[in-house]
Amino acid sequence: MTEVTLHEPLDMHLHLRDGEMLRTVAPLSARYFSGALIMPNLVPPVTDAEGLRAYRRRILEAIGEERFEPYMTLFFKEEYDLDFLKPFASEITAVKLYPAGITTNSEGGVSGFEIERLRPALEAMSELGIPLCIHGETGGFVLDREREFVPIYEELAVAFPDLKIVMEHITDAESVAALDRHPNLYATITLHHLLITLDEVAGGMLQPHLFCKPIAKRPEDREALLKVALEAHPKVMFGSDSAPHPRHAKEAPGCAAGVFTAPIALPALAELFARHGKLENLQHFVSTNARRIYEIEPPAKKVRLVDRPMKVPEKYGEVVPMMAGEQIGWSVAEIIQE
Ligand code: DOR
Ligand code: ZN
């Protein structure tokens, strides 16, 4: 039997939602991860200290006794400045920027990337040491959106050299290439974008549970993502972008974007890394890199995974996970918190 023990696994891009959905999904992440970067795209989004603190409290309530740190984010607004951010900077792990209307609950996002418009907010974040996470897609043709956004990432990286910029859930070989051109560019990569291409989403019968933004791309893009994930490139981190929607919102005309992977992520990653003979790099991909990049000290938790198969449940509450009903070759054997 092969096994791996992960220390303080982290999910650096997670949607926990609110209310009933929060109570369903938060315990599933809190069980297997030491912490996660919590996305702010609620309705309305998290845009101030009061909203951020209240949401953090609701998350802690939902996870009960589990030892898990919700690393909180604020939804980017051009109006942010030093006076606004400074009083609660220590509670903000990152600010998340969405282009307006690009994905679920992003209507209040940014509608132009002129540097001067963004300068007050981004200079304040640089000064306070708050990283900027970006959903990098233009309004162009769906398969080109991320590629078209790369020059914007680069322009921002050059204009704000002291700002850490995280290219969220990258899906395109061009984004991977940009990583090494700027010292302050980083990236998260999801599980699903390491496993699927557009073929799995729409090549046969349409698979709504694999539909997400950014859409999965070409085989050569997936290869580029796999290469940097498997080698645990020091500037990439695991971020599941696990984005639960109730089944009726997915299996519908006007299918909501989002793949729910939180409860299967670690076994599926272990299987993937083992298949490629790279298990020794998984610790860096799911924890060490993120700790260094975000300068965080997550609560102690060890997760031992073994190559014993598990069957993925058909549903968690109202949410259908990726690989529902299928088998994963690895499973969690033990969780050690001391
Ligand atoms: O597929 C997605 N779902 N992509 C996003 O960027 C947002 C997310 C969500 O919140 O459902
Ligand atoms: Zn997301």
PDB file of C-alpha atoms and ligand atoms in Angstrom, residues 13 15 17 39 41 96 98 102-106 135 137 169 192-193 211-215 241-245 250 256-259, ligand 1:
ATOM      1  CA  HIS A  13      -9.619  29.447  -3.574  1.00  0.00           C
ATOM      2  CA  HIS A  15     -16.561  29.259  -2.350  1.00  0.00           C
ATOM      3  CA  ARG A  17     -21.635  30.566   0.087  1.00  0.00           C
ATOM      4  CA  MET A  39     -14.187  33.949  -1.858  1.00  0.00           C
ATOM      5  CA  ASN A  41     -18.847  36.783  -4.068  1.00  0.00           C
ATOM      6  CA  LYS A  96     -10.439  39.459  -4.940  1.00  0.00           C
ATOM      7  CA  TYR A  98     -13.681  40.293 -10.633  1.00  0.00           C
ATOM      8  CA  ILE A 102     -17.727  37.705 -15.781  1.00  0.00           C
ATOM      9  CA  THR A 103     -19.052  34.956 -13.494  1.00  0.00           C
ATOM     10  CA  THR A 104     -21.425  34.143 -10.606  1.00  0.00           C
ATOM     11  CA  ASN A 105     -22.296  37.211  -8.478  1.00  0.00           C
ATOM     12  CA  SER A 106     -19.635  39.451 -10.035  1.00  0.00           C
ATOM     13  CA  HIS A 135     -10.407  36.327 -11.968  1.00  0.00           C
ATOM     14  CA  GLU A 137     -10.971  36.816 -18.123  1.00  0.00           C
ATOM     15  CA  HIS A 169      -7.729  29.226 -11.394  1.00  0.00           C
ATOM     16  CA  HIS A 192     -10.830  19.964 -12.306  1.00  0.00           C
ATOM     17  CA  HIS A 193      -8.610  21.908 -14.709  1.00  0.00           C
ATOM     18  CA  PHE A 211     -19.293  23.548 -16.449  1.00  0.00           C
ATOM     19  CA  CYS A 212     -17.364  26.383 -14.828  1.00  0.00           C
ATOM     20  CA  LYS A 213     -15.635  29.688 -15.445  1.00  0.00           C
ATOM     21  CA  PRO A 214     -13.035  29.794 -16.812  1.00  0.00           C
ATOM     22  CA  ILE A 215     -14.192  26.952 -19.059  1.00  0.00           C
ATOM     23  CA  ASP A 241     -12.471  26.872  -6.850  1.00  0.00           C
ATOM     24  CA  SER A 242     -14.966  24.399  -5.426  1.00  0.00           C
ATOM     25  CA  ALA A 243     -18.185  26.277  -6.229  1.00  0.00           C
ATOM     26  CA  PRO A 244     -21.354  24.544  -5.062  1.00  0.00           C
ATOM     27  CA  HIS A 245     -24.711  25.184  -6.694  1.00  0.00           C
ATOM     28  CA  LYS A 250     -26.900  22.984 -12.581  1.00  0.00           C
ATOM     29  CA  ALA A 256     -24.812  27.894 -13.239  1.00  0.00           C
ATOM     30  CA  ALA A 257     -20.993  27.849 -13.509  1.00  0.00           C
ATOM     31  CA  GLY A 258     -19.097  25.951 -10.840  1.00  0.00           C
ATOM     32  CA  VAL A 259     -17.657  22.502 -10.083  1.00  0.00           C
TER      33      VAL A 259
HETATM   34  O1  DOR B   1     -17.297  28.439 -12.183  1.00  0.00           O
HETATM   35  C1  DOR B   1     -17.231  29.346 -11.383  1.00  0.00           C
HETATM   36  N1  DOR B   1     -18.052  29.419 -10.321  1.00  0.00           N
HETATM   37  N2  DOR B   1     -16.309  30.284 -11.575  1.00  0.00           N
HETATM   38  C2  DOR B   1     -16.264  31.383 -10.819  1.00  0.00           C
HETATM   39  O2  DOR B   1     -15.425  32.205 -11.058  1.00  0.00           O
HETATM   40  C3  DOR B   1     -17.262  31.610  -9.747  1.00  0.00           C
HETATM   41  C4  DOR B   1     -17.820  30.353  -9.285  1.00  0.00           C
HETATM   42  C5  DOR B   1     -19.063  30.534  -8.431  1.00  0.00           C
HETATM   43  O3  DOR B   1     -19.046  31.390  -7.539  1.00  0.00           O
HETATM   44  O4  DOR B   1     -20.018  29.792  -8.639  1.00  0.00           O
END
